[in-house]
Amino acid sequence: MGRTLAEKVWDDHVVRRAEGEPDLLYIDLHLLHEVTSPQAFDGLRKSGRRVRRTDLTIATEDHNTPTIDIDKPIADPVSRTQLETLRKNCADFGVRLHPLGDVEQGVVHVVGPQLGLTQPGMTVVCGDSHTSTHGAFGALAFGIGTSQVEHVLATQTLPMAPFKTMAITVDGELPEGVTAKDLILAIIARIGTGGGQGYVIEYRGSAIEKLSMEARMTICNMSIEAGARAGMIAPDETTFAYLKDREHAPKGADWDAAVEYWRTLRTDADAVFDHEVVIDAAELAPFVTWGTNPGQGAPLSASVPDPDSFTDPSEKLAAAKALEYMGLEPGKPLREIAVDTVFVGSCTNGRIEDLRSAAAVLKDRRVADGVRMLVVPGSVRVALQAVEEGLDKVFTEAGAEWRHAGCSMCLGMNPDQLKPGERAASTSNRNFEGRQGKGGRTHLVSPQVAAATAVLGRLASPADLSDATELAGV
Amino acid sequence: MEAFTTHTGRAVPLRRGNVDTDQIIPAHWLKKVTRDGFEDGLFEAWRKDPEFVLNRPERQGATVLVAGPDFGTGSSREHAVWALQNYGFKAVISSRFADIFRGNSLKNGLLTVVLPQETVDRLWELTEADPTAEITVDLVERKVTAPGVEVGFDLDENARWRLLEGLDDISITLRHEEDIAAYEAKRPSYKPRTLPV
Ligand code: SF4
């Protein structure tokens, strides 16, 4: 019987297989950041162990880093200690680190791909759930806990429990104005935040094949919000073109050998998935969340749902609780929800293409009065590219704040936070209670919707903008 | 991880059920960046009371915690185990542990022993009446003894073997070092490296 993409990559990494034990898998790339690594290094130190493969390990600072005044000492003592600890650990153990201020610094899931370190057919791990991002290259990439981080540091392997396979096939043409973010939000709303539990999801179909690498990363990034272990997309010409000539991509004869292998990384025609979902791209529309988990979303043209419309009692209860937290009434059109803050950034939508599409909407327009808009590039390289293209000017001239790279308001571990009761349209991936600041309310959106929302001060898509200007008689 | 064969020590009788991990080590301690130094956070809220059993002079240096049922419920934080170990506990006895806590404890070399509640009651009475009374937890013979008490306990063979040998997950994997090296020798040269070689 044929094998799926995920099964092929898995099989190629089995170091040891024994009856009644989980497979021991080899890890090709281990990404580290300051939050989940300190105790792992401390554990190594206590047991007198070393990092087995420093040449397969790389660290960046992202979660705690400030996005303004980056040359000043970090005020919060906990953040400061975490960053200082990472610096010491990387120095002590010989791990490559891109600290704040370095040109390669940025959100770990933006940095790996942009350096060309993430490649098809690899196993990639990081003490961070959004490691699934790297699956966009046809890599098997998953988030791990701190004790597993220590295990990988010491052995470059991980015992892994088996997974189930799911295919999500998206065929057809995405309508104008519908992005990868809308697609993944619609998928999560359809299968639920637990729908992917235990599965590695493979996204396939003609609509997926047409997506850029950046859009594919957006999709795989949020696989975890559907509860999946990982998300993957088979590598193709788009993948190879993205990787060609990147710093760590194979060169010369190695490149040819690599591409030859990468071309085999496709699900066999006779392979069987444990579960299949089919989605018609043409039916999709800009999608936003109204609740407090990423599955509580709806097309922008819809209204806030009535909790009573849910048949499942736990969903009903969750919806009622979410609406209370979000301060929303059932029946209110989503387009009438006013926001105070707009955040463009994160490992979901903080890459150059995301900034380009937000800037295209903002060009020659202004952020509405009373709305604060933060644009936080996913990495320093993304920021430099944006500056070269003049995008930073578009943002600042529109009245948005152009910040330094990092996770920023995606989780508010640094000072970029919502205040209690504040409402944000955010291009990040989690709308949990308090995720962007205690009491803060989050609507997950695409970069285009974020930009249009900033202009109108209420949830909107770019298509709403021309109407709005006409109505206002401008 | 330190091997555990048999341990004898004085006890702390903790007459409380449903002690969750937030009571064992409150959330604000999770900001630390090391695996040690959690001893002062252990049962932090209760220790503000000078009469709390852990604060009593006669309990200083005790190494066996005899706790009520459902010990270690709540958040999965491994810090709860570290805090108990940092404080000096080698074994915890209860009639029922939360699963994740039990898994974490055995992985870290803290022996959690399940005994019937009547036995726990007897150990409480005994150690409350005589703070110098010692409890022996013998993993080789799989039994707990104290003056007038001798009772066997169950522990799955794999967990027992790991504790007896002092093997953590990493040590177990490193026993297959040859397999790892053999795999590495076959890795294609086009796989990326983060450092120049
Ligand atoms: S940007 Fe957000 S989701 Fe991504 S790694 Fe940072 S905190 Fe996590």
XYZ file of C-alpha atoms and ligand atoms in Angstrom:
679
model
C 0.000 0.000 0.000
C 1.155 3.524 -0.719
C 2.276 5.937 1.961
C 1.291 9.492 2.726
C 3.794 12.349 2.705
C 3.866 12.399 6.507
C 4.506 8.656 6.690
C 7.385 8.927 4.207
C 9.112 11.645 6.179
C 8.540 9.749 9.422
C 9.941 6.490 8.013
C 13.046 8.283 6.781
C 13.833 9.386 10.339
C 13.394 6.206 12.339
C 16.588 5.604 14.300
C 15.199 2.676 16.193
C 11.957 0.737 16.116
C 11.107 -1.839 18.768
C 7.972 -3.757 19.564
C 5.814 -2.002 22.144
C 7.939 1.149 22.181
C 7.458 4.460 20.418
C 9.719 4.985 17.398
C 12.897 6.902 18.102
C 13.037 9.654 15.467
C 16.055 11.635 14.347
C 15.616 15.415 14.462
C 17.128 17.406 11.581
C 16.614 20.876 13.004
C 16.049 22.086 16.554
C 14.927 25.680 17.006
C 15.213 27.353 20.391
C 13.892 30.515 21.990
C 14.187 32.031 25.440
C 10.937 30.891 27.035
C 11.001 27.105 26.846
C 14.733 26.385 26.813
C 16.210 27.498 30.181
C 15.243 24.433 32.238
C 16.325 22.159 29.404
C 19.827 23.625 29.457
C 19.807 23.521 33.242
C 18.943 19.835 33.082
C 21.885 19.199 30.755
C 24.182 21.026 33.104
C 22.991 19.036 36.130
C 23.548 15.727 34.411
C 26.852 16.777 32.857
C 25.584 16.388 29.306
C 26.415 18.393 26.205
C 24.421 19.429 23.163
C 24.894 16.521 20.774
C 24.556 18.466 17.527
C 25.121 22.190 17.880
C 25.261 22.221 14.081
C 21.581 21.255 13.915
C 20.500 23.744 16.564
C 19.766 27.462 16.368
C 18.283 29.996 18.784
C 16.585 33.357 18.446
C 15.115 35.825 20.898
C 11.518 36.658 20.132
C 8.830 36.219 22.781
C 10.104 38.736 25.323
C 11.879 41.225 23.114
C 10.668 44.825 23.074
C 9.644 46.371 19.755
C 10.690 49.913 20.654
C 13.818 51.280 22.335
C 15.609 48.038 21.681
C 18.948 49.581 22.618
C 17.765 50.301 26.186
C 17.905 47.714 28.972
C 14.773 45.583 29.202
C 12.629 46.873 32.042
C 10.759 43.718 33.024
C 13.059 41.596 35.202
C 11.512 38.279 34.143
C 11.915 39.054 30.438
C 15.439 40.276 31.034
C 16.405 37.148 32.950
C 15.005 34.861 30.265
C 16.978 36.632 27.539
C 20.169 36.760 29.595
C 19.792 33.081 30.422
C 19.435 32.147 26.759
C 22.557 34.153 25.920
C 24.554 32.425 28.641
C 23.246 28.976 27.719
C 24.018 29.418 24.025
C 27.510 30.668 24.863
C 28.164 27.824 27.322
C 26.919 25.088 25.015
C 28.091 26.489 21.675
C 24.669 27.102 20.148
C 24.231 29.692 17.397
C 22.096 32.570 18.686
C 20.553 35.579 16.997
C 19.939 38.005 19.846
C 17.980 41.234 19.873
C 19.749 43.709 17.615
C 21.164 41.024 15.303
C 20.198 41.164 11.635
C 18.932 37.562 11.690
C 16.833 38.038 14.843
C 13.097 37.520 14.685
C 10.279 35.125 15.451
C 11.811 31.671 15.371
C 9.315 30.369 12.789
C 10.034 33.255 10.446
C 13.800 33.006 10.830
C 14.181 29.263 10.103
C 12.537 29.340 6.661
C 14.075 32.628 5.632
C 17.583 31.306 6.298
C 16.765 28.299 4.158
C 17.179 26.018 7.182
C 13.692 24.593 6.841
C 13.636 22.214 3.893
C 11.389 19.470 2.544
C 11.502 16.053 4.163
C 13.084 17.249 7.393
C 12.013 16.746 10.981
C 11.891 20.107 12.743
C 11.104 20.658 16.420
C 10.915 23.641 18.741
C 9.579 24.206 22.234
C 6.699 26.122 20.712
C 3.358 24.955 19.391
C 3.509 26.971 16.163
C 6.428 24.907 14.929
C 3.806 23.447 12.601
C 4.596 26.473 10.373
C 7.603 24.655 8.906
C 5.328 21.928 7.527
C 4.664 24.297 4.616
C 7.909 22.986 3.111
C 6.897 19.344 3.367
C 8.775 18.967 6.635
C 7.377 17.119 9.629
C 7.452 19.856 12.232
C 6.005 19.808 15.710
C 6.044 21.690 18.965
C 7.530 19.974 22.030
C 7.684 20.535 25.800
C 10.704 21.561 27.845
C 11.711 18.035 28.871
C 11.603 17.043 25.198
C 13.750 20.078 24.369
C 16.329 18.698 26.783
C 15.988 15.258 25.207
C 16.639 16.616 21.722
C 19.542 18.747 22.891
C 21.174 15.701 24.468
C 20.377 13.053 21.862
C 19.145 14.793 18.665
C 16.292 12.277 18.758
C 12.839 12.026 20.231
C 10.666 9.000 21.028
C 7.400 9.782 19.282
C 3.969 8.230 19.598
C 2.370 7.337 16.246
C -0.008 9.755 14.561
C -3.085 9.500 12.348
C -3.259 11.124 8.923
C -5.830 13.595 7.658
C -6.137 15.095 4.191
C -7.745 18.485 3.766
C -8.270 19.002 0.066
C -9.039 22.500 -1.163
C -9.864 22.620 -4.847
C -10.841 25.517 -7.057
C -10.027 29.196 -7.112
C -9.980 31.402 -4.025
C -12.226 34.410 -4.692
C -10.647 37.879 -4.906
C -9.755 39.185 -1.446
C -9.743 35.734 0.169
C -6.371 34.787 1.633
C -4.665 31.815 3.239
C -5.674 33.214 6.627
C -9.353 33.198 5.682
C -8.960 29.664 4.418
C -7.374 28.302 7.605
C -9.864 30.146 9.829
C -12.683 28.612 7.789
C -11.090 25.163 8.079
C -10.773 25.451 11.863
C -14.370 26.674 12.164
C -15.410 23.639 10.132
C -13.447 20.869 11.869
C -13.293 22.506 15.313
C -10.384 23.266 17.639
C -10.180 19.575 18.554
C -10.863 18.281 15.047
C -7.230 17.636 14.272
C -6.354 15.928 17.551
C -3.856 13.127 17.030
C -3.556 13.876 13.307
C -0.912 15.197 10.997
C -2.891 17.176 8.436
C -1.815 17.302 4.813
C -3.265 20.249 2.887
C -3.627 19.479 -0.785
C -5.646 20.298 -3.856
C -5.370 22.876 -6.627
C -6.079 25.886 -4.387
C -3.209 24.921 -2.076
C -0.825 24.295 -4.974
C -1.409 27.851 -6.198
C -0.424 29.392 -2.867
C 2.926 31.085 -2.279
C 5.299 29.696 0.380
C 4.300 32.478 2.731
C 0.614 31.689 2.388
C 1.368 27.992 2.912
C 3.203 28.876 6.113
C 0.145 30.795 7.336
C -1.977 27.674 6.820
C 0.409 25.187 8.408
C 1.081 27.600 11.268
C -2.511 27.395 12.440
C -2.842 23.599 12.144
C -2.183 23.532 15.856
C -5.310 25.642 16.436
C -7.298 22.741 14.996
C -5.588 20.552 17.581
C -3.382 18.802 15.003
C 0.078 17.455 15.790
C 1.406 19.030 12.598
C 0.388 20.360 9.195
C 2.151 19.650 5.897
C 2.090 20.617 2.255
C 3.930 18.573 -0.367
C 6.961 20.372 -1.782
C 6.770 21.498 -5.411
C 8.344 24.019 -7.802
C 7.122 26.883 -5.606
C 8.979 25.369 -2.653
C 12.175 24.787 -4.623
C 12.106 28.315 -6.063
C 11.728 29.760 -2.573
C 14.678 27.768 -1.265
C 17.075 28.168 -4.184
C 20.085 30.277 -3.194
C 18.976 30.827 0.389
C 21.903 30.910 2.800
C 21.504 27.349 4.096
C 19.924 25.754 1.046
C 22.033 23.026 -0.580
C 24.378 24.197 -3.323
C 25.715 22.639 -6.528
C 25.510 18.844 -6.698
C 23.898 18.779 -3.248
C 21.076 20.919 -4.583
C 20.408 18.475 -7.401
C 20.491 15.495 -5.053
C 18.191 17.272 -2.640
C 15.659 18.235 -5.291
C 15.639 14.685 -6.589
C 14.755 13.452 -3.111
C 12.268 16.246 -2.489
C 10.351 15.288 -5.616
C 9.617 11.887 -4.058
C 7.906 13.568 -1.117
C 4.336 13.250 -2.315
C 1.515 11.130 -1.012
C 1.236 8.014 -3.168
C -1.906 7.739 -5.291
C -2.988 4.595 -3.449
C -2.210 5.865 0.050
C -5.128 6.007 2.451
C -5.726 8.791 4.945
C -7.448 8.078 8.230
C -9.734 11.043 7.635
C -10.524 13.295 4.688
C -12.094 16.754 4.437
C -12.930 18.457 1.143
C -13.394 22.187 0.785
C -14.494 24.197 -2.242
C -12.271 27.271 -2.467
C -14.865 29.198 -4.473
C -17.266 29.187 -1.520
C -14.865 30.957 0.832
C -15.031 34.582 1.931
C -13.022 36.836 4.263
C -13.311 35.183 7.645
C -13.000 36.616 11.161
C -13.412 35.228 14.657
C -16.078 36.458 17.042
C -15.239 34.280 20.067
C -12.392 33.208 22.307
C -11.025 30.247 20.400
C -9.887 30.155 16.785
C -12.749 27.835 15.844
C -15.322 30.473 16.771
C -15.260 32.284 13.455
C -17.605 33.280 10.653
C -17.547 35.059 7.299
C -17.201 38.813 7.737
C -20.628 39.268 6.144
C -22.275 37.238 8.938
C -23.499 38.337 12.346
C -22.506 37.344 15.845
C -24.204 33.972 16.316
C -26.824 33.239 18.937
C -25.450 30.670 21.418
C -28.845 28.960 21.208
C -28.186 28.208 17.551
C -25.579 25.631 18.589
C -26.988 22.150 19.078
C -23.996 20.763 20.952
C -24.461 21.772 24.618
C -20.769 22.371 25.266
C -20.466 24.543 22.139
C -23.528 26.457 23.233
C -22.016 27.096 26.633
C -18.650 28.020 25.105
C -20.332 30.482 22.737
C -22.286 32.122 25.563
C -19.140 32.462 27.658
C -17.187 33.791 24.690
C -19.777 36.446 23.884
C -19.810 37.583 27.473
C -16.034 37.929 27.510
C -15.998 39.589 24.101
C -18.791 41.994 25.091
C -20.867 41.077 22.037
C -24.611 40.643 21.504
C -25.992 37.884 19.269
C -27.221 39.207 15.934
C -24.798 42.127 15.714
C -23.331 42.244 12.194
C -19.602 41.493 12.410
C -18.941 44.524 10.194
C -20.344 46.782 12.931
C -17.823 45.699 15.553
C -15.584 48.654 16.346
C -11.965 48.093 17.379
C -9.392 50.171 19.296
C -6.322 48.339 18.105
C -5.048 46.639 14.972
C -2.059 44.303 15.108
C -0.251 43.147 11.989
C 2.498 40.661 12.723
C 3.324 37.243 14.303
C 4.552 33.966 12.837
C 1.148 33.605 11.185
C 1.137 36.858 9.211
C 4.360 38.751 9.881
C 6.208 37.933 6.661
C 6.953 40.310 3.796
C 3.978 39.251 1.701
C 1.677 39.972 4.634
C 3.148 43.430 5.107
C 2.855 44.101 1.371
C -0.803 43.219 1.304
C -1.596 45.300 4.387
C 0.376 48.227 2.940
C -1.442 47.965 -0.393
C -4.714 48.536 1.421
C -3.360 51.378 3.562
C -1.650 53.262 0.765
C -3.050 56.797 0.500
C -5.483 56.050 3.305
C -5.411 56.818 7.006
C -5.881 54.785 10.129
C -9.181 55.902 11.701
C -9.043 58.361 14.588
C -8.802 56.668 17.936
C -7.424 53.433 16.457
C -3.916 52.319 17.307
C -2.281 50.214 14.629
C 0.915 48.279 15.304
C 2.897 46.774 12.464
C 5.499 44.338 13.761
C 7.608 42.550 11.165
C 8.268 38.882 11.884
C 12.018 39.308 11.599
C 14.682 41.949 11.082
C 15.169 40.694 7.506
C 11.468 41.188 6.832
C 11.736 44.690 8.301
C 14.731 45.547 6.098
C 12.970 44.265 3.017
C 9.883 46.287 3.899
C 11.980 49.422 4.331
C 13.631 48.820 0.985
C 10.187 48.651 -0.607
C 9.028 51.746 1.241
C 6.314 49.857 3.124
C 7.349 51.346 6.463
C 6.551 54.800 5.024
C 3.145 53.646 3.858
C 2.401 52.467 7.388
C 3.726 55.513 9.209
C 2.119 57.943 6.766
C -1.199 56.202 7.351
C -0.713 56.746 11.077
C 0.356 53.229 12.055
C 3.300 52.460 14.339
C 6.202 50.696 12.630
C 7.924 48.515 15.194
C 10.954 46.321 15.661
C 10.709 42.550 14.958
C 9.399 40.042 17.509
C 6.315 38.209 18.772
C 5.016 41.408 20.318
C 1.256 41.626 20.759
C 0.706 38.075 19.545
C 1.007 37.071 23.184
C 1.941 40.246 25.035
C 4.951 38.911 26.915
C 6.639 42.216 26.144
C 4.999 45.617 26.805
C 2.826 45.412 23.650
C -0.465 44.477 25.271
C -4.151 45.239 25.147
C -5.667 46.912 28.173
C -8.701 45.326 29.849
C -11.746 45.697 27.600
C -9.745 46.838 24.576
C -10.652 45.194 21.297
C -8.199 44.261 18.575
C -8.262 43.000 15.026
C -5.149 40.851 14.974
C -3.358 38.865 12.280
C -2.016 36.476 14.927
C -3.292 32.985 15.689
C -4.908 32.893 19.116
C -7.895 34.777 20.433
C -7.911 33.122 23.867
C -9.054 35.159 26.854
C -6.246 37.466 27.905
C -3.860 36.262 25.186
C -3.004 39.789 24.048
C -3.249 41.324 27.505
C -5.444 40.783 30.537
C -9.082 41.440 29.645
C -8.184 42.195 26.009
C -10.534 41.064 23.222
C -9.163 39.626 20.006
C -10.643 39.139 16.539
C -8.394 37.063 14.300
C -8.213 38.419 10.762
C -6.086 38.427 7.602
C -3.608 41.260 6.938
C -5.953 42.786 4.340
C -8.885 42.740 6.717
C -6.628 44.153 9.442
C -5.669 47.093 7.229
C -9.223 47.784 6.072
C -10.379 47.553 9.680
C -7.761 50.092 10.713
C -9.063 52.536 8.094
C -12.723 52.187 9.032
C -12.302 51.576 12.754
C -14.600 48.573 12.519
C -14.180 45.055 11.113
C -14.005 45.443 7.341
C -12.515 43.995 4.198
C -10.763 46.006 1.480
C -13.899 45.649 -0.622
C -15.747 47.793 1.923
C -13.351 50.688 1.523
C -14.493 52.230 -1.760
C -18.105 52.196 -0.543
C -17.070 53.807 2.674
C -15.198 56.646 1.006
C -18.149 57.306 -1.314
C -20.590 57.330 1.556
C -18.443 59.752 3.482
C -18.345 61.931 0.374
C -14.551 62.035 0.274
C 18.823 10.982 37.676
C 19.702 9.407 41.020
C 18.964 5.712 41.416
C 16.354 4.752 44.020
C 16.705 1.427 45.794
C 15.595 1.877 49.342
C 15.141 4.934 51.479
C 14.589 5.422 55.198
C 13.602 8.733 56.700
C 11.304 10.641 59.001
C 7.906 11.686 57.704
C 5.706 14.724 57.226
C 2.057 13.748 57.707
C -0.003 15.998 55.432
C -3.637 15.467 56.326
C -5.164 17.092 53.254
C -6.844 15.626 50.200
C -6.896 17.002 46.674
C -3.689 18.964 46.940
C -3.302 20.454 43.446
C -0.049 21.462 41.795
C -0.827 25.144 42.292
C -0.814 24.517 46.050
C 2.385 22.516 45.755
C 4.096 25.304 43.799
C 2.167 28.513 42.976
C 2.189 29.800 39.379
C 4.402 32.827 40.032
C 7.310 30.461 40.710
C 7.179 29.243 37.115
C 9.105 32.294 35.942
C 12.340 30.834 37.224
C 14.873 29.646 34.664
C 16.448 26.774 36.630
C 15.306 23.387 37.853
C 16.325 24.042 41.417
C 15.647 26.634 44.066
C 11.935 25.803 44.254
C 12.089 24.615 47.891
C 10.883 27.934 49.290
C 7.859 27.855 47.008
C 6.744 24.420 48.198
C 3.276 24.761 49.774
C 4.033 28.482 49.916
C 0.576 29.657 50.962
C 0.286 27.159 53.817
C 3.772 27.830 55.079
C 2.753 31.352 56.075
C 1.079 29.613 59.034
C 3.786 28.814 61.637
C 1.713 25.837 62.804
C 1.695 24.251 59.335
C 3.243 20.812 59.691
C 6.188 21.568 57.417
C 7.155 24.485 59.670
C 7.278 22.440 62.884
C 10.835 22.049 64.213
C 10.380 18.317 64.743
C 9.699 17.864 61.022
C 12.909 19.446 59.789
C 14.959 17.027 57.720
C 12.006 14.727 57.058
C 12.144 13.064 53.629
C 8.910 11.097 53.244
C 5.646 12.943 52.605
C 2.496 11.094 53.631
C -0.299 12.905 51.815
C -4.062 12.648 51.476
C -5.879 11.230 48.442
C -5.694 12.828 44.961
C -2.324 14.405 45.438
C -0.963 16.436 42.501
C -4.138 17.261 40.583
C -4.460 20.341 38.342
C -1.899 21.848 35.992
C 0.714 19.490 34.580
C 3.676 21.571 35.758
C 6.780 19.492 36.375
C 7.874 22.188 38.831
C 5.682 20.536 41.469
C 7.969 17.521 41.431
C 11.088 19.677 41.412
C 9.796 21.648 44.408
C 9.237 18.480 46.452
C 12.667 17.169 45.504
C 14.407 20.502 46.097
C 12.877 20.560 49.573
C 14.375 17.154 50.252
C 11.544 14.698 49.766
C 12.548 11.326 48.332
C 9.160 9.648 48.382
C 5.497 10.616 48.585
C 2.859 8.216 49.890
C -0.836 8.641 49.097
C -3.847 6.486 48.378
C -4.292 8.167 44.983
C -2.161 10.434 42.762
C -3.167 12.489 39.742
C -1.872 10.694 36.624
C 0.256 13.438 35.134
C 1.861 14.248 38.475
C 2.650 10.581 38.991
C 4.182 10.323 35.530
C 6.275 13.428 36.134
C 7.438 12.213 39.531
C 8.596 8.815 38.320
C 10.384 10.412 35.361
C 12.272 12.669 37.746
C 13.178 10.031 40.320
C 10.676 11.000 43.032
C 9.060 7.734 44.134
C 5.293 8.021 44.499
C 3.874 5.093 46.424
C 0.200 4.175 46.353
C -1.037 2.554 49.583
C -4.573 1.831 50.811
C -6.093 4.735 52.741
C -6.172 2.621 55.975
C -2.407 2.281 55.770
C -2.020 5.995 55.093
C -4.210 6.624 58.169
C -1.981 4.397 60.272
C 1.149 6.128 59.014
C -0.414 9.486 59.884
C -1.285 8.363 63.427
C 2.091 6.794 63.916
C 4.176 9.722 62.702
C 1.983 12.305 64.406
C 2.375 10.476 67.730
C 6.109 10.017 67.250
C 7.851 12.534 64.963
C 11.067 10.533 65.181
C 9.424 7.408 63.751
C 11.048 6.385 60.493
C 9.439 5.030 57.355
C 11.351 2.802 54.968
C 10.361 2.734 51.323
C 12.014 -0.293 49.763
C 11.773 -0.380 45.986
C 13.791 -3.588 45.686
C 11.327 -5.517 47.850
C 8.449 -3.230 46.854
C 7.296 -2.648 50.410
C 6.863 0.106 52.953
C 7.803 -0.515 56.583
C 7.412 1.542 59.728
C 7.086 0.553 63.382
C 4.162 -1.898 63.358
C 3.535 -1.471 59.622
C 4.700 -3.635 56.768
C 2.856 -3.417 53.495
C 3.642 -4.146 49.864
C 2.940 -1.758 46.979
C 2.575 -2.004 43.208
C 4.640 -0.206 40.620
C 4.815 -1.079 36.962
C 7.944 -3.016 36.112
C 9.273 -0.497 33.611
C 9.018 2.441 36.007
C 10.579 0.361 38.777
C 13.488 -0.699 36.600
C 14.144 2.891 35.561
C 14.144 4.092 39.173
C 16.357 1.251 40.365
C 18.836 1.980 37.575
C 18.509 5.749 37.904
C 17.593 6.066 34.228
C 15.787 9.123 32.914
C 14.365 9.305 29.366
C 17.615 10.673 28.045
C 19.749 7.935 29.596
C 17.445 5.340 28.099
C 17.793 6.869 24.642
C 21.546 7.157 25.079
C 21.705 3.397 25.582
C 20.949 3.311 21.878
C 23.759 5.691 21.069
C 25.089 3.288 18.464
C 21.815 3.396 16.578
C 21.906 7.183 16.627
C 25.497 7.275 15.381
C 24.681 4.740 12.666
C 21.767 6.863 11.531
C 23.925 9.989 11.512
C 26.558 8.300 9.383
C 23.944 7.760 6.669
C 22.417 11.240 6.680
C 22.629 12.859 3.239
C 25.172 15.651 2.839
C 22.534 18.090 1.566
C 20.809 18.272 4.943
C 21.373 21.775 6.315
C 23.659 22.726 9.194
C 23.268 25.764 11.345
C 26.989 26.197 11.921
C 29.819 26.340 9.420
C 31.709 23.028 9.536
S 4.492 35.078 17.031
Fe 3.003 34.363 18.510
S 2.502 32.297 17.970
Fe 4.356 32.861 16.874
S 6.019 32.111 18.164
Fe 5.630 34.237 18.736
S 4.153 34.130 20.400
Fe 4.167 32.135 19.420
